[in-house]
mmCIF file of C-alpha atoms in Angstrom:
data_model
loop_
_atom_site.group_PDB
_atom_site.id
_atom_site.type_symbol
_atom_site.label_atom_id
_atom_site.label_comp_id
_atom_site.label_asym_id
_atom_site.label_seq_id
_atom_site.Cartn_x
_atom_site.Cartn_y
_atom_site.Cartn_z
ATOM 1 C CA MET O 1 30.816 0.300 -1.510
ATOM 2 C CA ASN O 2 29.556 0.149 -5.041
ATOM 3 C CA HIS O 3 26.219 1.920 -4.882
ATOM 4 C CA TRP O 4 24.965 0.596 -8.187
ATOM 5 C CA LEU O 5 25.645 -2.959 -7.072
ATOM 6 C CA ALA O 6 23.740 -2.266 -3.854
ATOM 7 C CA ILE O 7 20.807 -0.851 -5.822
ATOM 8 C CA GLY O 8 20.905 -3.711 -8.335
ATOM 9 C CA GLY O 9 20.524 -6.256 -5.555
ATOM 10 C CA MET O 10 17.722 -4.291 -3.947
ATOM 11 C CA MET O 11 15.916 -4.091 -7.273
ATOM 12 C CA LEU O 12 16.243 -7.797 -7.948
ATOM 13 C CA LEU O 13 14.924 -8.788 -4.515
ATOM 14 C CA THR O 14 12.059 -6.309 -4.596
ATOM 15 C CA VAL O 15 10.835 -7.264 -8.043
ATOM 16 C CA LEU O 16 11.123 -10.990 -7.299
ATOM 17 C CA ILE O 17 8.973 -10.624 -4.172
ATOM 18 C CA ARG O 18 6.390 -8.582 -6.053
ATOM 19 C CA ALA O 19 6.400 -11.025 -8.956
ATOM 20 C CA SER O 20 6.324 -14.074 -6.686
ATOM 21 C CA PHE O 21 2.674 -14.964 -7.129
ATOM 22 C CA LEU O 22 1.650 -12.610 -9.924
ATOM 23 C CA VAL O 23 4.243 -13.880 -12.377
ATOM 24 C CA PHE O 24 5.393 -17.257 -11.103
ATOM 25 C CA GLY O 25 2.216 -18.396 -9.374
ATOM 26 C CA GLN O 26 0.026 -18.596 -12.457
ATOM 27 C CA ARG O 27 -0.325 -22.352 -12.279
ATOM 28 C CA LEU O 28 -0.542 -22.549 -8.528
ATOM 29 C CA ALA O 29 -3.884 -23.781 -7.354
ATOM 30 C CA PHE O 30 -4.327 -22.382 -3.892
ATOM 31 C CA PRO O 31 -5.967 -24.690 -1.373
ATOM 32 C CA ASP O 32 -9.420 -23.542 -0.356
ATOM 33 C CA TRP O 33 -8.370 -22.227 3.062
ATOM 34 C CA LEU O 34 -5.686 -20.048 1.459
ATOM 35 C CA ASN O 35 -8.154 -18.580 -1.009
ATOM 36 C CA ARG O 36 -10.416 -17.692 1.882
ATOM 37 C CA ALA O 37 -7.500 -16.340 3.898
ATOM 38 C CA LEU O 38 -6.499 -13.968 1.104
ATOM 39 C CA HIS O 39 -9.898 -12.290 1.317
ATOM 40 C CA TYR O 40 -8.874 -10.898 4.676
ATOM 41 C CA VAL O 41 -5.545 -9.451 3.555
ATOM 42 C CA PRO O 42 -6.899 -5.998 2.614
ATOM 43 C CA ALA O 43 -8.951 -5.576 5.800
ATOM 44 C CA ALA O 44 -5.999 -6.652 7.948
ATOM 45 C CA VAL O 45 -3.240 -4.735 6.172
ATOM 46 C CA LEU O 46 -5.123 -1.495 5.635
ATOM 47 C CA SER O 47 -6.334 -1.413 9.245
ATOM 48 C CA ALA O 48 -2.795 -2.076 10.423
ATOM 49 C CA LEU O 49 -1.629 0.903 8.366
ATOM 50 C CA VAL O 50 -4.428 3.266 9.354
ATOM 51 C CA VAL O 51 -5.037 2.669 13.051
ATOM 52 C CA PRO O 52 -1.509 3.537 14.248
ATOM 53 C CA MET O 53 -1.633 6.643 12.046
ATOM 54 C CA ALA O 54 -4.899 7.723 13.687
ATOM 55 C CA LEU O 55 -3.981 6.906 17.278
ATOM 56 C CA ALA O 56 -0.266 7.648 17.244
ATOM 57 C CA PRO O 57 0.618 9.830 14.261
ATOM 58 C CA ALA O 58 3.972 10.847 15.723
ATOM 59 C CA GLY O 59 4.814 7.432 17.157
ATOM 60 C CA THR O 60 3.433 7.852 20.664
ATOM 61 C CA VAL O 61 -0.252 7.436 21.438
ATOM 62 C CA ASP O 62 -1.979 10.814 21.204
ATOM 63 C CA ILE O 63 -5.680 10.904 21.996
ATOM 64 C CA SER O 64 -6.094 14.631 22.397
ATOM 65 C CA LEU O 65 -7.638 17.567 20.574
ATOM 66 C CA HIS O 66 -4.244 18.255 18.994
ATOM 67 C CA ASN O 67 -4.365 15.059 17.001
ATOM 68 C CA ALA O 68 -6.245 15.995 13.816
ATOM 69 C CA TYR O 69 -5.551 12.590 12.278
ATOM 70 C CA LEU O 70 -7.970 10.902 14.656
ATOM 71 C CA PRO O 71 -11.177 12.835 13.820
ATOM 72 C CA GLY O 72 -10.172 12.949 10.127
ATOM 73 C CA ILE O 73 -9.738 9.215 9.822
ATOM 74 C CA ILE O 74 -12.848 8.438 11.870
ATOM 75 C CA VAL O 75 -14.874 10.663 9.528
ATOM 76 C CA ALA O 76 -13.345 8.999 6.449
ATOM 77 C CA ALA O 77 -14.321 5.583 7.777
ATOM 78 C CA LEU O 78 -17.839 6.653 8.814
ATOM 79 C CA VAL O 79 -18.708 8.390 5.540
ATOM 80 C CA ALA O 80 -17.393 5.464 3.499
ATOM 81 C CA TRP O 81 -19.292 3.020 5.701
ATOM 82 C CA LYS O 82 -22.581 4.944 5.372
ATOM 83 C CA SER O 83 -22.397 6.054 1.734
ATOM 84 C CA GLY O 84 -20.049 3.518 0.165
ATOM 85 C CA LYS O 85 -18.519 6.428 -1.762
ATOM 86 C CA THR O 86 -14.740 6.425 -1.381
ATOM 87 C CA LEU O 87 -14.108 9.768 -3.040
ATOM 88 C CA LEU O 88 -16.769 11.542 -0.988
ATOM 89 C CA ALA O 89 -15.325 10.054 2.188
ATOM 90 C CA ILE O 90 -11.825 11.282 1.341
ATOM 91 C CA VAL O 91 -12.963 14.808 0.480
ATOM 92 C CA VAL O 92 -15.116 15.202 3.603
ATOM 93 C CA SER O 93 -12.399 13.795 5.836
ATOM 94 C CA PHE O 94 -9.876 16.184 4.328
ATOM 95 C CA VAL O 95 -12.069 19.128 5.193
ATOM 96 C CA VAL O 96 -12.470 17.888 8.754
ATOM 97 C CA TYR O 97 -8.734 17.275 9.055
ATOM 98 C CA GLY O 98 -7.823 20.648 7.567
ATOM 99 C CA VAL O 99 -10.236 22.642 9.703
ATOM 100 C CA TRP O 100 -9.221 20.725 12.812
ATOM 101 C CA ARG O 101 -5.554 21.164 12.155
ATOM 102 C CA TRP O 102 -5.285 24.669 10.790
ATOM 103 C CA GLY O 103 -8.658 26.273 11.419
ATOM 104 C CA LEU O 104 -9.389 25.700 15.070
ATOM 105 C CA GLY O 105 -6.106 26.918 16.467
ATOM 106 C CA LEU O 106 -5.962 24.069 18.954
ATOM 107 C CA MET L 1 -11.940 -6.035 -28.244
ATOM 108 C CA MET L 2 -11.975 -3.134 -25.942
ATOM 109 C CA HIS L 3 -13.035 0.208 -27.243
ATOM 110 C CA ALA L 4 -10.326 2.887 -27.192
ATOM 111 C CA LEU L 5 -12.569 5.310 -25.365
ATOM 112 C CA ASN L 6 -13.287 2.729 -22.732
ATOM 113 C CA ARG L 7 -9.560 2.229 -22.307
ATOM 114 C CA ARG L 8 -8.994 5.920 -21.842
ATOM 115 C CA ALA L 9 -11.799 6.079 -19.286
ATOM 116 C CA LEU L 10 -10.210 3.207 -17.366
ATOM 117 C CA LEU L 11 -6.811 4.895 -17.419
ATOM 118 C CA LEU L 12 -8.316 8.149 -16.173
ATOM 119 C CA GLU L 13 -10.237 6.370 -13.468
ATOM 120 C CA GLY L 14 -7.187 4.479 -12.232
ATOM 121 C CA ALA L 15 -5.153 7.667 -12.075
ATOM 122 C CA ARG L 16 -7.959 9.631 -10.430
ATOM 123 C CA ASP L 17 -8.512 7.037 -7.711
ATOM 124 C CA THR L 18 -4.787 7.186 -6.945
ATOM 125 C CA VAL L 19 -4.587 10.972 -6.522
ATOM 126 C CA PRO L 20 -4.826 11.019 -2.697
ATOM 127 C CA MET L 21 -2.006 8.482 -2.599
ATOM 128 C CA LEU L 22 0.115 10.799 -4.739
ATOM 129 C CA VAL L 23 -0.391 13.653 -2.292
ATOM 130 C CA GLY L 24 0.473 11.365 0.598
ATOM 131 C CA ALA L 25 3.618 9.981 -1.029
ATOM 132 C CA ALA L 26 5.014 13.325 -2.238
ATOM 133 C CA PRO L 27 6.690 14.440 1.022
ATOM 134 C CA PHE L 28 8.304 11.032 1.396
ATOM 135 C CA GLY L 29 9.773 11.331 -2.102
ATOM 136 C CA VAL L 30 11.319 14.684 -1.238
ATOM 137 C CA ILE L 31 12.627 13.438 2.092
ATOM 138 C CA PHE L 32 14.064 10.338 0.439
ATOM 139 C CA GLY L 33 15.910 12.467 -2.120
ATOM 140 C CA THR L 34 17.455 14.697 0.509
ATOM 141 C CA LEU L 35 18.354 11.766 2.779
ATOM 142 C CA ALA L 36 20.014 9.927 -0.092
ATOM 143 C CA ILE L 37 22.254 12.899 -0.859
ATOM 144 C CA ALA L 38 23.028 13.305 2.838
ATOM 145 C CA ALA L 39 23.956 9.599 3.018
ATOM 146 C CA GLY L 40 26.541 10.127 0.303
ATOM 147 C CA LEU L 41 24.729 8.894 -2.795
ATOM 148 C CA SER L 42 25.280 10.820 -6.003
ATOM 149 C CA PRO L 43 22.222 12.454 -7.588
ATOM 150 C CA ALA L 44 22.308 9.752 -10.267
ATOM 151 C CA THR L 45 22.324 6.839 -7.814
ATOM 152 C CA ALA L 46 19.686 8.480 -5.629
ATOM 153 C CA LEU L 47 17.366 8.862 -8.580
ATOM 154 C CA GLY L 48 18.466 5.474 -9.883
ATOM 155 C CA MET L 49 17.264 3.843 -6.695
ATOM 156 C CA SER L 50 13.798 5.352 -7.155
ATOM 157 C CA VAL L 51 13.736 4.291 -10.815
ATOM 158 C CA LEU L 52 14.922 0.720 -10.210
ATOM 159 C CA VAL L 53 13.770 -0.251 -6.726
ATOM 160 C CA PHE L 54 10.612 1.879 -6.362
ATOM 161 C CA ALA L 55 9.759 0.854 -2.800
ATOM 162 C CA GLY L 56 9.623 3.735 -0.327
ATOM 163 C CA SER L 57 10.264 2.030 2.993
ATOM 164 C CA SER L 58 13.125 -0.108 1.776
ATOM 165 C CA GLN L 59 14.674 2.866 -0.011
ATOM 166 C CA PHE L 60 14.684 4.853 3.233
ATOM 167 C CA ILE L 61 16.289 2.001 5.123
ATOM 168 C CA GLY L 62 18.577 1.289 2.179
ATOM 169 C CA VAL L 63 20.143 4.740 2.063
ATOM 170 C CA SER L 64 20.682 4.845 5.802
ATOM 171 C CA LEU L 65 22.390 1.450 5.689
ATOM 172 C CA ILE L 66 24.503 2.553 2.723
ATOM 173 C CA GLY L 67 25.391 5.754 4.557
ATOM 174 C CA ALA L 68 26.478 3.697 7.559
ATOM 175 C CA GLY L 69 28.671 1.520 5.354
ATOM 176 C CA THR L 70 26.709 -1.671 6.012
ATOM 177 C CA ALA L 71 27.845 -4.833 4.208
ATOM 178 C CA LEU L 72 25.864 -5.681 1.081
ATOM 179 C CA PRO L 73 24.383 -8.989 2.301
ATOM 180 C CA VAL L 74 22.916 -7.181 5.326
ATOM 181 C CA LEU L 75 21.479 -4.449 3.100
ATOM 182 C CA TRP L 76 19.919 -7.040 0.815
ATOM 183 C CA LEU L 77 18.539 -9.168 3.621
ATOM 184 C CA THR L 78 16.951 -6.053 5.119
ATOM 185 C CA THR L 79 15.418 -5.133 1.770
ATOM 186 C CA PHE L 80 14.003 -8.619 1.515
ATOM 187 C CA VAL L 81 12.376 -8.525 4.952
ATOM 188 C CA VAL L 82 10.988 -5.009 4.531
ATOM 189 C CA ASN L 83 9.381 -5.900 1.212
ATOM 190 C CA LEU L 84 8.062 -9.295 2.208
ATOM 191 C CA ARG L 85 4.541 -7.926 2.637
ATOM 192 C CA HIS L 86 4.421 -7.382 -1.117
ATOM 193 C CA ALA L 87 4.263 -11.161 -1.553
ATOM 194 C CA LEU L 88 0.927 -11.028 0.282
ATOM 195 C CA TYR L 89 -0.333 -8.392 -2.151
ATOM 196 C CA SER L 90 0.977 -10.408 -5.078
ATOM 197 C CA ALA L 91 -0.933 -13.479 -3.872
ATOM 198 C CA THR L 92 -4.113 -11.511 -3.175
ATOM 199 C CA LEU L 93 -4.174 -10.004 -6.673
ATOM 200 C CA LEU L 94 -3.182 -13.201 -8.487
ATOM 201 C CA PRO L 95 -6.740 -14.577 -8.821
ATOM 202 C CA TYR L 96 -7.712 -11.453 -10.783
ATOM 203 C CA ALA L 97 -4.644 -11.408 -13.021
ATOM 204 C CA ARG L 98 -4.033 -15.124 -13.518
ATOM 205 C CA ASP L 99 -4.999 -15.184 -17.180
ATOM 206 C CA TRP L 100 -3.282 -11.991 -18.253
ATOM 207 C CA PRO L 101 -0.201 -12.318 -20.468
ATOM 208 C CA LEU L 102 3.258 -12.017 -18.927
ATOM 209 C CA ARG L 103 3.889 -8.699 -20.670
ATOM 210 C CA TRP L 104 1.194 -7.331 -18.323
ATOM 211 C CA ARG L 105 1.996 -9.245 -15.172
ATOM 212 C CA TRP L 106 5.736 -8.469 -15.106
ATOM 213 C CA PRO L 107 5.470 -4.670 -15.235
ATOM 214 C CA LEU L 108 2.444 -4.548 -12.931
ATOM 215 C CA ALA L 109 4.361 -6.680 -10.441
ATOM 216 C CA PHE L 110 7.379 -4.372 -10.686
ATOM 217 C CA TRP L 111 5.174 -1.369 -9.803
ATOM 218 C CA LEU L 112 3.217 -3.050 -6.995
ATOM 219 C CA THR L 113 3.117 -0.787 -3.917
ATOM 220 C CA ASP L 114 0.945 -0.585 -0.793
ATOM 221 C CA GLU L 115 -0.996 2.263 -2.385
ATOM 222 C CA THR L 116 -1.659 0.672 -5.757
ATOM 223 C CA PHE L 117 -2.558 -2.600 -4.049
ATOM 224 C CA ALA L 118 -5.184 -0.829 -1.931
ATOM 225 C CA VAL L 119 -6.716 1.057 -4.865
ATOM 226 C CA VAL L 120 -6.676 -1.807 -7.367
ATOM 227 C CA GLU L 121 -7.870 -4.542 -5.014
ATOM 228 C CA HIS L 122 -10.760 -2.311 -3.953
ATOM 229 C CA ARG L 123 -11.733 -1.674 -7.561
ATOM 230 C CA PHE L 124 -11.578 -5.341 -8.550
ATOM 231 C CA ARG L 125 -13.534 -6.519 -5.539
ATOM 232 C CA THR L 126 -16.294 -3.935 -5.926
ATOM 233 C CA LYS L 127 -16.486 -3.480 -9.702
ATOM 234 C CA GLY L 128 -14.849 -6.534 -11.260
ATOM 235 C CA THR L 129 -11.764 -6.874 -13.434
ATOM 236 C CA ASP L 130 -13.081 -5.905 -16.876
ATOM 237 C CA GLY L 131 -10.280 -3.961 -18.530
ATOM 238 C CA GLY L 132 -8.682 -3.887 -15.120
ATOM 239 C CA GLN L 133 -5.134 -4.025 -16.432
ATOM 240 C CA TRP L 134 -5.521 -0.471 -17.796
ATOM 241 C CA TYR L 135 -6.866 0.777 -14.505
ATOM 242 C CA TRP L 136 -3.997 -0.929 -12.670
ATOM 243 C CA LEU L 137 -1.446 0.412 -15.160
ATOM 244 C CA ALA L 138 -2.647 3.979 -14.671
ATOM 245 C CA SER L 139 -2.475 3.690 -10.904
ATOM 246 C CA SER L 140 1.050 2.241 -11.177
ATOM 247 C CA LEU L 141 2.313 4.872 -13.585
ATOM 248 C CA ALA L 142 0.839 7.694 -11.517
ATOM 249 C CA MET L 143 2.595 6.420 -8.389
ATOM 250 C CA TYR L 144 5.850 5.844 -10.318
ATOM 251 C CA GLY L 145 5.916 9.253 -12.024
ATOM 252 C CA ASN L 146 5.001 10.947 -8.761
ATOM 253 C CA TRP L 147 7.765 9.135 -6.860
ATOM 254 C CA LEU L 148 10.409 9.943 -9.476
ATOM 255 C CA PHE L 149 9.345 13.581 -9.659
ATOM 256 C CA TRP L 150 9.451 14.154 -5.901
ATOM 257 C CA THR L 151 12.715 12.213 -5.551
ATOM 258 C CA MET L 152 14.188 14.604 -8.101
ATOM 259 C CA VAL L 153 12.879 17.582 -6.155
ATOM 260 C CA GLY L 154 14.484 16.208 -2.985
ATOM 261 C CA VAL L 155 17.761 15.462 -4.748
ATOM 262 C CA SER L 156 17.994 18.920 -6.258
ATOM 263 C CA LEU L 157 17.135 20.603 -2.986
ATOM 264 C CA GLY L 158 19.779 18.508 -1.287
ATOM 265 C CA GLN L 159 18.399 19.610 2.045
ATOM 266 C CA SER L 160 15.093 19.000 3.691
ATOM 267 C CA LEU L 161 12.360 21.553 3.484
ATOM 268 C CA PRO L 162 11.717 22.713 7.008
ATOM 269 C CA GLY L 163 8.411 21.419 8.273
ATOM 270 C CA LEU L 164 7.669 19.234 5.277
ATOM 271 C CA ALA L 165 7.532 16.071 7.357
ATOM 272 C CA THR L 166 5.189 17.661 9.866
ATOM 273 C CA LEU L 167 2.855 19.108 7.248
ATOM 274 C CA GLY L 168 0.739 15.997 7.627
ATOM 275 C CA LEU L 169 0.147 15.246 3.953
ATOM 276 C CA ASP L 170 0.361 11.549 4.750
ATOM 277 C CA PHE L 171 -3.166 12.004 6.064
ATOM 278 C CA ALA L 172 -4.351 11.725 2.448
ATOM 279 C CA MET L 173 -3.040 8.171 2.354
ATOM 280 C CA GLY L 174 -4.547 7.287 5.714
ATOM 281 C CA ALA L 175 -7.951 8.690 4.755
ATOM 282 C CA THR L 176 -7.970 6.673 1.540
ATOM 283 C CA PHE L 177 -7.011 3.460 3.301
ATOM 284 C CA ALA L 178 -9.724 4.102 5.905
ATOM 285 C CA ALA L 179 -12.360 4.830 3.246
ATOM 286 C CA ILE L 180 -11.442 1.672 1.360
ATOM 287 C CA VAL L 181 -11.421 -0.587 4.391
ATOM 288 C CA ALA L 182 -14.513 0.654 6.271
ATOM 289 C CA PRO L 183 -17.257 -0.795 4.003
ATOM 290 C CA GLN L 184 -15.597 -4.228 4.175
ATOM 291 C CA LEU L 185 -16.106 -4.351 7.918
ATOM 292 C CA LYS L 186 -19.821 -5.037 7.651
ATOM 293 C CA HIS L 187 -18.940 -8.721 7.577
ATOM 294 C CA ARG L 188 -18.217 -10.017 11.042
ATOM 295 C CA PRO L 189 -15.043 -12.030 10.186
ATOM 296 C CA ALA L 190 -13.546 -9.079 8.276
ATOM 297 C CA LEU L 191 -14.275 -6.831 11.238
ATOM 298 C CA GLY L 192 -12.511 -9.322 13.502
ATOM 299 C CA ALA L 193 -9.557 -9.450 11.100
ATOM 300 C CA ALA L 194 -9.337 -5.649 11.139
ATOM 301 C CA LEU L 195 -9.585 -5.364 14.926
ATOM 302 C CA ALA L 196 -6.983 -8.046 15.551
ATOM 303 C CA ALA L 197 -4.617 -6.559 12.972
ATOM 304 C CA SER L 198 -5.073 -3.077 14.455
ATOM 305 C CA ALA L 199 -4.360 -4.281 17.960
ATOM 306 C CA VAL L 200 -1.196 -6.058 16.865
ATOM 307 C CA ALA L 201 -0.120 -3.065 14.795
ATOM 308 C CA MET L 202 -0.503 -0.804 17.833
ATOM 309 C CA LEU L 203 1.333 -3.153 20.184
ATOM 310 C CA ALA L 204 4.098 -3.994 17.733
ATOM 311 C CA ARG L 205 4.539 -0.535 16.221
ATOM 312 C CA GLY L 206 8.116 0.534 16.054
ATOM 313 C CA LEU L 207 9.328 -2.987 15.352
ATOM 314 C CA PRO L 208 12.024 -2.637 12.716
ATOM 315 C CA TYR L 209 11.772 -3.604 9.053
ATOM 316 C CA LYS L 210 7.987 -3.250 8.852
ATOM 317 C CA LEU L 211 7.712 -6.486 10.802
ATOM 318 C CA ASP L 212 4.841 -4.901 12.727
ATOM 319 C CA LEU L 213 2.815 -4.775 9.520
ATOM 320 C CA MET L 214 3.673 -8.329 8.568
ATOM 321 C CA LEU L 215 2.808 -9.622 12.034
ATOM 322 C CA ALA L 216 -0.466 -7.663 12.071
ATOM 323 C CA ALA L 217 -1.398 -9.054 8.643
ATOM 324 C CA VAL L 218 -0.770 -12.651 9.698
ATOM 325 C CA VAL L 219 -2.691 -12.341 12.968
ATOM 326 C CA GLY L 220 -5.534 -10.433 11.283
ATOM 327 C CA VAL L 221 -5.937 -12.910 8.444
ATOM 328 C CA THR L 222 -5.833 -15.864 10.839
ATOM 329 C CA THR L 223 -8.478 -14.236 13.028
ATOM 330 C CA GLY L 224 -10.722 -13.672 10.005
ATOM 331 C CA LEU L 225 -10.379 -17.290 8.937
ATOM 332 C CA LEU L 226 -11.109 -18.637 12.419
ATOM 333 C CA LEU L 227 -14.196 -16.430 12.810
ATOM 334 C CA GLU L 228 -15.463 -17.536 9.413
ATOM 335 C CA GLN L 229 -15.017 -21.166 10.380
ATOM 336 C CA TRP L 230 -16.692 -20.570 13.731
ATOM 337 C CA GLN L 231 -19.652 -18.870 12.020
ATOM 338 C CA LYS L 232 -20.027 -21.815 9.657
ATOM 339 C CA ASP L 233 -19.897 -24.359 12.481
ATOM 340 C CA LYS L 234 -22.528 -22.427 14.381
ATOM 341 C CA GLU L 235 -24.863 -22.337 11.364
ATOM 342 C CA GLN L 236 -24.479 -26.062 10.890
ATOM 343 C CA THR L 237 -25.299 -26.928 14.456
ATOM 344 C CA ALA L 238 -28.180 -24.436 14.597
#
C-alpha cells in the first residue's frame, strides 16, 4: 500500500470535515432551531468526553478509592461551578488527583 | 486596528489556556509515534501523518488499519466517520468566525481539534470574539507543535515507554473539559443536555469509530432543545 496516498486521503477528508461550516458555510443562514441546538453542543460533547473518563478511566466502570480520576474531576467541576475560574479549578483538581493517586498509597 | 501588544497578549492567553490540553495530549503523541513505526510506517510517513492529518483518534485507527493491510476506501471511510464530530465543532464556531477572511478560516479549520474547540468556544462564549482569531491561532499552534514534537519523540523511541499510558496525564484534559463545562450547567436545558449525553456516552462507550461521542452529542443536543421548548411552553401557559 502506498502510505503517502493513504495519508493524503485522510488529510483531505479530515480538513474538508473541519472546513465544512467554517469555510464553506459562510453564507448559510441556519434556521432558528439549529442556532439554538448548537448552543448545546459544548455541554453535550464535553460531558460525553469527561463522564466516561471519570467513571470508567480504564474502560470498565470503577467507582472505588483506586480511581483518582473520579474525585479529581468532581473537584474540577465543583470549583469551576462555584468560582467560575477555569484555571483555579484545573490547578486544584490536579492537586487532588495527584495526592489521591500518588500520595495516599491506596 | 489592533494594537500589537494586545495581539501578543491574546496569543499568550490562547497558548496559556491550552497548556493542560498539551499535557494531556503528550502521551498520545508518543504512543502514536511508536505504534506507527510498529505498524510498518517509515519515520517520515509517521511524522507526515501528524503534520498533514493532525487528528489523534483517526491517526491511531489509521495506522492500525494500514498495519493490517486494509484497503484504502475502508481506511478513508473510517477516517471520515471518526472525524465527523468535527463538523459539529465547525458549525458551532461558525457564528463567531463568519466574517473573518478565508486566509484565517482555512488554517483554523485545518487545526480544529476537540481540545482547541473546547478552549476557544469557552473563551468566545464568556469573553466575546474581539481579536479572537489570534487567541484561536495560538491555541491551534500550541496543539500542533505539541503533537508534532511528541510524535517525533515516539518515532525516535520506536518503542513504547513502559507505563506511559498508565501515567494518567490524560487527566489534565478531563479536568479542563470538566472545568469548562460545569458553569454552563446552571441553565436547566444545558444540564439536561449534559446528563443525557453523559448517560449515552456511558452506555455506548466502546462503540467503534467514536460513534459513542457522536451519538451522545446528538441525544444531548436534542434533549437540550426539547427542554428549552418545554420551558418556553410552560412560561407561556403560566
